[in-house]
Structures are given as C-alpha cells and as structure tokens.
mmCIF file of C-alpha atoms in Angstrom:
data_model
loop_
_atom_site.group_PDB
_atom_site.id
_atom_site.type_symbol
_atom_site.label_atom_id
_atom_site.label_comp_id
_atom_site.label_asym_id
_atom_site.label_seq_id
_atom_site.Cartn_x
_atom_site.Cartn_y
_atom_site.Cartn_z
ATOM 1 C CA UNK A 1 -17.691 4.515 19.115
ATOM 2 C CA UNK A 2 -19.772 3.279 16.585
ATOM 3 C CA UNK A 3 -17.489 1.636 13.766
ATOM 4 C CA UNK A 4 -18.363 2.889 9.958
ATOM 5 C CA UNK A 5 -20.647 0.865 7.781
ATOM 6 C CA UNK A 6 -18.981 -1.528 5.358
ATOM 7 C CA UNK A 7 -22.091 -1.538 2.955
ATOM 8 C CA UNK A 8 -21.138 2.052 1.128
ATOM 9 C CA UNK A 9 -19.261 5.618 1.811
ATOM 10 C CA UNK A 10 -21.601 7.880 3.016
ATOM 11 C CA UNK A 11 -22.857 10.850 0.852
ATOM 12 C CA UNK A 12 -21.253 13.283 3.352
ATOM 13 C CA UNK A 13 -17.985 11.870 2.342
ATOM 14 C CA UNK A 14 -18.452 12.028 -0.734
ATOM 15 C CA UNK A 15 -18.708 15.469 -0.671
ATOM 16 C CA UNK A 16 -15.681 16.526 1.101
ATOM 17 C CA UNK A 17 -13.738 13.768 -0.819
ATOM 18 C CA UNK A 18 -9.961 14.988 -1.311
ATOM 19 C CA UNK A 19 -6.775 13.214 -1.778
ATOM 20 C CA UNK A 20 -5.220 15.079 1.203
ATOM 21 C CA UNK A 21 -8.189 14.662 3.509
ATOM 22 C CA UNK A 22 -7.275 10.652 3.134
ATOM 23 C CA UNK A 23 -4.676 9.065 5.175
ATOM 24 C CA UNK A 24 -6.094 5.121 4.885
ATOM 25 C CA UNK A 25 -9.395 3.359 2.681
ATOM 26 C CA UNK A 26 -10.870 0.271 2.277
ATOM 27 C CA UNK A 27 -12.604 -1.272 -0.454
ATOM 28 C CA UNK A 28 -13.539 -4.881 -1.896
ATOM 29 C CA UNK A 29 -10.923 -5.956 -4.293
ATOM 30 C CA UNK A 30 -13.255 -6.747 -6.600
ATOM 31 C CA UNK A 31 -14.349 -3.365 -6.707
ATOM 32 C CA UNK A 32 -11.173 -2.091 -7.273
ATOM 33 C CA UNK A 33 -10.690 -4.382 -10.426
ATOM 34 C CA UNK A 34 -13.804 -2.627 -11.697
ATOM 35 C CA UNK A 35 -13.241 0.979 -11.228
ATOM 36 C CA UNK A 36 -9.894 0.700 -11.963
ATOM 37 C CA UNK A 37 -8.916 -1.709 -14.894
ATOM 38 C CA UNK A 38 -6.301 0.473 -16.208
ATOM 39 C CA UNK A 39 -4.214 -0.149 -12.961
ATOM 40 C CA UNK A 40 -5.326 -3.857 -12.118
ATOM 41 C CA UNK A 41 -6.576 -6.657 -14.096
ATOM 42 C CA UNK A 42 -7.578 -9.942 -13.360
ATOM 43 C CA UNK A 43 -6.255 -12.442 -16.386
ATOM 44 C CA UNK A 44 -7.371 -15.754 -15.354
ATOM 45 C CA UNK A 45 -5.506 -17.022 -12.337
ATOM 46 C CA UNK A 46 -3.384 -13.881 -12.671
ATOM 47 C CA UNK A 47 -3.748 -10.722 -11.046
ATOM 48 C CA UNK A 48 -1.576 -8.139 -13.088
ATOM 49 C CA UNK A 49 -0.520 -4.505 -11.788
ATOM 50 C CA UNK A 50 -0.277 -2.049 -13.973
ATOM 51 C CA UNK A 51 1.733 0.728 -15.272
ATOM 52 C CA UNK A 52 0.610 4.133 -15.653
ATOM 53 C CA UNK A 53 0.231 5.356 -18.947
ATOM 54 C CA UNK A 54 3.642 7.366 -20.396
ATOM 55 C CA UNK A 55 2.061 10.873 -19.883
ATOM 56 C CA UNK A 56 1.733 9.734 -16.269
ATOM 57 C CA UNK A 57 4.887 8.411 -15.566
ATOM 58 C CA UNK A 58 5.782 7.801 -11.996
ATOM 59 C CA UNK A 59 2.035 7.410 -10.902
ATOM 60 C CA UNK A 60 0.210 4.363 -9.842
ATOM 61 C CA UNK A 61 -0.009 2.449 -7.104
ATOM 62 C CA UNK A 62 2.793 0.301 -5.446
ATOM 63 C CA UNK A 63 1.528 -3.442 -4.263
ATOM 64 C CA UNK A 64 2.810 -5.146 -1.486
ATOM 65 C CA UNK A 65 2.682 -9.185 -1.405
ATOM 66 C CA UNK A 66 3.911 -12.271 -1.084
ATOM 67 C CA UNK A 67 2.886 -13.127 -4.822
ATOM 68 C CA UNK A 68 -0.401 -14.642 -3.933
ATOM 69 C CA UNK A 69 -3.893 -14.248 -2.748
ATOM 70 C CA UNK A 70 -6.837 -16.747 -1.983
ATOM 71 C CA UNK A 71 -9.857 -14.521 -4.073
ATOM 72 C CA UNK A 72 -12.571 -14.267 -1.563
ATOM 73 C CA UNK A 73 -11.501 -17.394 0.028
ATOM 74 C CA UNK A 74 -12.052 -19.280 -3.269
ATOM 75 C CA UNK A 75 -10.139 -18.402 -6.338
ATOM 76 C CA UNK A 76 -6.182 -18.850 -6.120
ATOM 77 C CA UNK A 77 -4.455 -15.996 -7.906
ATOM 78 C CA UNK A 78 -0.548 -15.238 -8.787
ATOM 79 C CA UNK A 79 -0.104 -11.797 -8.749
ATOM 80 C CA UNK A 80 2.493 -9.935 -11.506
ATOM 81 C CA UNK A 81 4.178 -6.711 -10.793
ATOM 82 C CA UNK A 82 4.233 -6.224 -6.944
ATOM 83 C CA UNK A 83 6.640 -5.549 -4.697
ATOM 84 C CA UNK A 84 7.847 -8.267 -2.221
ATOM 85 C CA UNK A 85 6.794 -7.592 1.447
ATOM 86 C CA UNK A 86 10.236 -8.228 2.644
ATOM 87 C CA UNK A 87 13.381 -7.651 1.094
ATOM 88 C CA UNK A 88 17.021 -6.981 2.212
ATOM 89 C CA UNK A 89 19.183 -3.988 1.228
ATOM 90 C CA UNK A 90 23.004 -4.070 1.175
ATOM 91 C CA UNK A 91 23.501 -0.309 -0.129
ATOM 92 C CA UNK A 92 22.912 3.127 0.261
ATOM 93 C CA UNK A 93 21.784 3.220 -2.852
ATOM 94 C CA UNK A 94 19.463 0.175 -2.417
ATOM 95 C CA UNK A 95 18.081 2.138 0.814
ATOM 96 C CA UNK A 96 17.593 5.609 -1.122
ATOM 97 C CA UNK A 97 15.541 3.471 -4.006
ATOM 98 C CA UNK A 98 13.430 1.497 -1.212
ATOM 99 C CA UNK A 99 12.501 4.558 0.476
ATOM 100 C CA UNK A 100 11.613 6.201 -2.704
ATOM 101 C CA UNK A 101 9.450 3.390 -3.503
ATOM 102 C CA UNK A 102 7.332 3.150 -0.532
ATOM 103 C CA UNK A 103 6.761 7.041 -0.195
ATOM 104 C CA UNK A 104 6.049 7.681 -4.115
ATOM 105 C CA UNK A 105 3.348 6.275 -4.889
ATOM 106 C CA UNK A 106 -0.117 4.979 -2.348
ATOM 107 C CA UNK A 107 0.461 1.431 -1.122
ATOM 108 C CA UNK A 108 -1.615 -1.009 -1.604
ATOM 109 C CA UNK A 109 -2.343 -4.644 0.514
ATOM 110 C CA UNK A 110 -4.677 -7.361 -0.184
ATOM 111 C CA UNK A 111 -6.022 -9.113 2.815
ATOM 112 C CA UNK A 112 -9.328 -11.325 3.417
ATOM 113 C CA UNK A 113 -11.573 -10.700 5.992
ATOM 114 C CA UNK A 114 -14.247 -13.212 7.679
ATOM 115 C CA UNK A 115 -17.395 -10.771 8.585
ATOM 116 C CA UNK A 116 -19.233 -13.386 10.507
ATOM 117 C CA UNK A 117 -17.570 -16.179 12.941
ATOM 118 C CA UNK A 118 -19.848 -18.647 12.261
ATOM 119 C CA UNK A 119 -19.472 -18.752 8.323
ATOM 120 C CA UNK A 120 -16.528 -19.398 6.512
ATOM 121 C CA UNK A 121 -17.112 -17.363 3.732
ATOM 122 C CA UNK A 122 -14.210 -14.954 2.976
ATOM 123 C CA UNK A 123 -14.335 -11.287 0.888
ATOM 124 C CA UNK A 124 -10.876 -10.224 -0.311
ATOM 125 C CA UNK A 125 -10.260 -5.977 0.183
ATOM 126 C CA UNK A 126 -7.746 -3.784 -0.780
ATOM 127 C CA UNK A 127 -5.922 -1.816 1.998
ATOM 128 C CA UNK A 128 -4.840 1.608 0.865
ATOM 129 C CA UNK A 129 -2.522 3.391 2.405
ATOM 130 C CA UNK A 130 -2.309 7.169 1.439
ATOM 131 C CA UNK A 131 1.922 7.803 1.456
ATOM 132 C CA UNK A 132 1.478 11.558 0.591
ATOM 133 C CA UNK A 133 -0.780 12.284 3.503
ATOM 134 C CA UNK A 134 1.737 14.150 6.064
ATOM 135 C CA UNK A 135 0.072 12.278 8.990
ATOM 136 C CA UNK A 136 1.226 8.506 6.937
ATOM 137 C CA UNK A 137 4.254 9.847 5.330
ATOM 138 C CA UNK A 138 5.550 11.171 9.170
ATOM 139 C CA UNK A 139 4.754 8.097 10.739
ATOM 140 C CA UNK A 140 6.847 5.835 7.989
ATOM 141 C CA UNK A 141 9.749 8.306 7.714
ATOM 142 C CA UNK A 142 10.057 8.589 11.500
ATOM 143 C CA UNK A 143 10.773 5.119 11.749
ATOM 144 C CA UNK A 144 13.346 4.945 9.208
ATOM 145 C CA UNK A 145 14.870 7.579 10.439
ATOM 146 C CA UNK A 146 14.712 6.677 14.382
ATOM 147 C CA UNK A 147 16.139 3.241 13.728
ATOM 148 C CA UNK A 148 19.232 4.665 11.472
ATOM 149 C CA UNK A 149 20.019 6.842 14.062
ATOM 150 C CA UNK A 150 20.167 3.923 16.872
ATOM 151 C CA UNK A 151 21.947 0.939 14.954
ATOM 152 C CA UNK A 152 25.833 2.979 14.905
ATOM 153 C CA UNK A 153 26.177 1.631 11.069
ATOM 154 C CA UNK A 154 24.797 -2.236 12.432
ATOM 155 C CA UNK A 155 22.661 -4.432 10.269
ATOM 156 C CA UNK A 156 18.726 -3.460 11.662
ATOM 157 C CA UNK A 157 15.184 -4.724 10.051
ATOM 158 C CA UNK A 158 12.243 -2.747 10.252
ATOM 159 C CA UNK A 159 8.647 -3.422 9.471
ATOM 160 C CA UNK A 160 5.825 -1.278 8.975
ATOM 161 C CA UNK A 161 2.135 -3.061 10.347
ATOM 162 C CA UNK A 162 -1.478 -1.771 9.568
ATOM 163 C CA UNK A 163 -2.973 -4.924 11.074
ATOM 164 C CA UNK A 164 -4.494 -2.976 14.139
ATOM 165 C CA UNK A 165 -5.432 -0.471 12.441
ATOM 166 C CA UNK A 166 -7.963 -2.708 10.196
ATOM 167 C CA UNK A 167 -9.313 -4.936 12.748
ATOM 168 C CA UNK A 168 -10.407 -1.770 14.773
ATOM 169 C CA UNK A 169 -12.147 -0.427 11.104
ATOM 170 C CA UNK A 170 -14.185 -4.076 11.145
ATOM 171 C CA UNK A 171 -17.171 -5.000 13.490
ATOM 172 C CA UNK A 172 -15.633 -6.632 16.542
ATOM 173 C CA UNK A 173 -17.487 -10.090 15.213
ATOM 174 C CA UNK A 174 -14.902 -10.064 12.158
ATOM 175 C CA UNK A 175 -11.890 -11.965 11.502
ATOM 176 C CA UNK A 176 -8.527 -10.919 9.703
ATOM 177 C CA UNK A 177 -7.711 -14.336 7.711
ATOM 178 C CA UNK A 178 -4.526 -13.085 6.825
ATOM 179 C CA UNK A 179 -3.103 -10.458 8.829
ATOM 180 C CA UNK A 180 0.603 -10.481 7.919
ATOM 181 C CA UNK A 181 -0.582 -9.546 4.567
ATOM 182 C CA UNK A 182 -0.785 -6.176 5.971
ATOM 183 C CA UNK A 183 2.883 -5.874 6.828
ATOM 184 C CA UNK A 184 6.065 -4.808 4.754
ATOM 185 C CA UNK A 185 9.908 -4.868 6.021
ATOM 186 C CA UNK A 186 13.073 -4.543 5.114
ATOM 187 C CA UNK A 187 16.280 -5.762 6.511
ATOM 188 C CA UNK A 188 19.884 -3.704 5.909
ATOM 189 C CA UNK A 189 22.666 -5.669 5.748
ATOM 190 C CA UNK A 190 25.638 -3.909 7.489
ATOM 191 C CA UNK A 191 29.208 -4.777 6.451
ATOM 192 C CA UNK A 192 30.033 -4.614 10.381
ATOM 193 C CA UNK A 193 32.377 -7.356 11.269
ATOM 194 C CA UNK A 194 29.962 -7.469 14.623
ATOM 195 C CA UNK A 195 26.151 -7.094 14.640
ATOM 196 C CA UNK A 196 25.677 -7.585 18.190
ATOM 197 C CA UNK A 197 22.463 -5.744 18.172
ATOM 198 C CA UNK A 198 20.971 -7.187 15.324
ATOM 199 C CA UNK A 199 22.019 -10.638 17.201
ATOM 200 C CA UNK A 200 20.307 -10.034 19.989
ATOM 201 C CA UNK A 201 17.268 -8.374 18.505
ATOM 202 C CA UNK A 202 17.680 -4.842 19.778
ATOM 203 C CA UNK A 203 17.851 -3.268 16.193
ATOM 204 C CA UNK A 204 14.396 -5.185 14.994
ATOM 205 C CA UNK A 205 12.143 -2.234 15.219
ATOM 206 C CA UNK A 206 7.873 -2.812 13.966
ATOM 207 C CA UNK A 207 6.031 0.815 13.350
ATOM 208 C CA UNK A 208 2.240 0.130 13.595
ATOM 209 C CA UNK A 209 1.205 2.845 11.719
ATOM 210 C CA UNK A 210 -2.340 3.942 12.672
ATOM 211 C CA UNK A 211 -4.801 6.768 10.711
ATOM 212 C CA UNK A 212 -8.389 6.997 9.831
ATOM 213 C CA UNK A 213 -9.440 4.474 7.458
ATOM 214 C CA UNK A 214 -11.692 5.874 4.900
ATOM 215 C CA UNK A 215 -14.966 3.021 3.429
ATOM 216 C CA UNK A 216 -14.952 3.128 -0.232
ATOM 217 C CA UNK A 217 -17.030 0.433 -0.692
ATOM 218 C CA UNK A 218 -20.136 1.044 -2.841
ATOM 219 C CA UNK A 219 -22.581 -0.401 -5.332
ATOM 220 C CA UNK A 220 -24.234 3.189 -6.297
ATOM 221 C CA UNK A 221 -23.501 4.143 -9.906
ATOM 222 C CA UNK A 222 -22.926 7.522 -8.954
ATOM 223 C CA UNK A 223 -20.914 7.241 -5.753
ATOM 224 C CA UNK A 224 -18.713 4.441 -7.921
ATOM 225 C CA UNK A 225 -17.687 7.378 -10.742
ATOM 226 C CA UNK A 226 -16.823 9.757 -7.741
ATOM 227 C CA UNK A 227 -14.514 6.913 -6.385
ATOM 228 C CA UNK A 228 -13.099 6.359 -9.608
ATOM 229 C CA UNK A 229 -12.024 9.904 -9.742
ATOM 230 C CA UNK A 230 -10.711 9.799 -6.488
ATOM 231 C CA UNK A 231 -8.570 6.819 -6.600
ATOM 232 C CA UNK A 232 -7.248 8.308 -10.351
ATOM 233 C CA UNK A 233 -6.373 11.292 -8.663
ATOM 234 C CA UNK A 234 -4.485 9.571 -5.642
ATOM 235 C CA UNK A 235 -2.470 7.662 -8.063
ATOM 236 C CA UNK A 236 -1.798 10.583 -10.024
ATOM 237 C CA UNK A 237 2.254 11.590 -10.222
ATOM 238 C CA UNK A 238 3.270 13.676 -7.667
ATOM 239 C CA UNK A 239 4.384 16.912 -7.924
ATOM 240 C CA UNK A 240 6.582 18.664 -5.560
ATOM 241 C CA UNK A 241 5.581 22.273 -4.795
ATOM 242 C CA UNK A 242 6.484 24.927 -2.255
ATOM 243 C CA UNK A 243 3.042 25.050 -1.137
ATOM 244 C CA UNK A 244 0.410 22.711 -0.243
ATOM 245 C CA UNK A 245 -2.340 22.631 -2.489
ATOM 246 C CA UNK A 246 -5.652 20.737 -2.010
ATOM 247 C CA UNK A 247 -5.839 17.714 -4.626
ATOM 248 C CA UNK A 248 -9.449 17.348 -5.772
ATOM 249 C CA UNK A 249 -9.732 14.880 -8.004
ATOM 250 C CA UNK A 250 -10.527 15.001 -12.135
ATOM 251 C CA UNK A 251 -10.999 12.943 -14.890
ATOM 252 C CA UNK A 252 -8.153 11.534 -15.921
ATOM 253 C CA UNK A 253 -6.952 9.743 -19.233
ATOM 254 C CA UNK A 254 -7.794 5.890 -19.333
ATOM 255 C CA UNK A 255 -5.218 5.111 -22.275
ATOM 256 C CA UNK A 256 -3.671 1.364 -22.442
ATOM 257 C CA UNK A 257 -0.703 0.687 -19.909
ATOM 258 C CA UNK A 258 1.902 -1.598 -19.476
ATOM 259 C CA UNK A 259 2.715 -3.892 -16.730
ATOM 260 C CA UNK A 260 4.532 -2.053 -13.788
ATOM 261 C CA UNK A 261 7.717 -4.191 -12.867
ATOM 262 C CA UNK A 262 8.910 -2.569 -9.408
ATOM 263 C CA UNK A 263 12.601 -2.309 -9.165
ATOM 264 C CA UNK A 264 13.067 -3.932 -5.897
ATOM 265 C CA UNK A 265 10.994 -7.475 -6.618
ATOM 266 C CA UNK A 266 13.596 -9.604 -7.791
ATOM 267 C CA UNK A 267 11.708 -11.409 -10.163
ATOM 268 C CA UNK A 268 13.569 -12.882 -13.654
ATOM 269 C CA UNK A 269 10.551 -11.533 -15.463
ATOM 270 C CA UNK A 270 10.626 -7.688 -14.059
ATOM 271 C CA UNK A 271 12.314 -4.585 -15.065
ATOM 272 C CA UNK A 272 13.498 -1.734 -13.128
ATOM 273 C CA UNK A 273 11.330 1.231 -13.067
ATOM 274 C CA UNK A 274 12.575 4.739 -12.840
ATOM 275 C CA UNK A 275 11.668 6.069 -9.251
ATOM 276 C CA UNK A 276 10.416 9.778 -9.346
ATOM 277 C CA UNK A 277 11.668 11.353 -6.415
ATOM 278 C CA UNK A 278 9.353 13.696 -4.206
#
C-alpha cells in the first residue's frame, strides 16, 4: 500500500477535516511553530510550551519530552513547560491526576527523521496524539486498566509507544533518529513488602498504540489557514456531553497566553496546573 505524501495534506482530506476523525497527526515542528504561536514559541535556544488563554482553561497541548531536542539536527534547544516522559507515582491521587493529564489534552512528541539514508540531513517533526478519539482513548485506558487488574497491589511499570506507527508512516528508506522520544511511561510504586512480579519483569508492560496518521504538512497558504483552525479546535477544552457531536473547526481566540506548567513535571520553576476531568 502506498504511503502518504510528506509534502502536503490533500484537498480531499481538508474537505473532511474534523477533530473527531483525527487519531494521530504529523507535521514539521517549524510549521507547528508558525501555525500555533500562542501554544509554542522558540525563544533563542528555548522552546516554550504555552498555556491557553484564561477563557480556555484546560485547553492547549501536553508535550512529553526529556527536556531537549536537536532542531532539524542542527540547533540544540531546551524545552520549558513540558511533561517528563518517565515519571514515578506513589499514590492513587498521583495516578488519578496523571491519568487525567494524559487524557485531557492532545499529546505532542518531537522526533527527528532522516528521509534519505545517504544524507545526514534531519528534520524535526511534531507528532500529535488525539486522546479524544475513541480508538486512541480506548487503547490507553485499556492498557492502564489491564495492568492494574493483573498486579494485585504490587508495583508496576507501563509504557506507551508510538515508534512503529510513525515508522510505518514514512517511506521505508527513512530513518527514525530518536525513536525513544515517541514514548512515555509511568511507574506506580506500591508499598507492598515483596514486589516479586515487578522484580522479575512480569508487571512491566508496553502498549504499542496504533492508528491512522494524518499528514498535516503543507506550504499552501489556504491549506495552512485551515490546518491552523483545525489545531486550535483540537486543543480546545473538552466539554463532556451525553451525546457525541462532530467537533468542526472554527476560528478561536488568539489572545496572549502564559507559560504552561505541567503538574507532573518535578521542575523547580514549574507550578501546578488544575486538570479538567472529561
């Protein structure tokens, strides 16, 4: 089966573009910076993830990272306002907050791709995970529920991985430079006296999340405007309702916004952010 073009999203996809139809998405990081300046800003050698306007509490994006990236393989940047890819939880309150953090906003990962093995040229892409899509949400929730039911109160570690689905999106000759950045995990530390299952690796699971990847790359001004509105609608605060509605994009406010601080990132400069339960 032919893989999608990396140059531009098709006109057909644009005509049917709905947040409820998007499971996963990819676009160059530099394009994301241009289309979402209220959410991501490059300030010197620092890439800052920003908080949505006050009238949109609970919106925005959740970025998982180790705190640094090599922009297009050339420029080293530090991140601010991100969530650490690997965390340790020690209470059920921590677990509840972490679960809501995962599921209440679109997730974003940054990864570098070499599209030709004979070249050292890299491009940094932003990979978006729409946790509001039923298929994606179901895989994450199922993985979390399944491991809880199998460990009987002992410690465990759960990892969610997107490397395979990204590899399959790009042409076969492309190289995923830092595939480990396309994953996140948490360890729940129990106070059980003997954690035999954890010691022997029985309670360490990996969920390889799969889904359709939407190509949001485009240099066409009209297409870029549509993609901008689509990303803004995807990052809107989620409102729980009794009936399913098709979330069509619309132009939203672009007021100034503050730096987003994830409550699960144990960094001295970060403060807690209230979580909206869906």
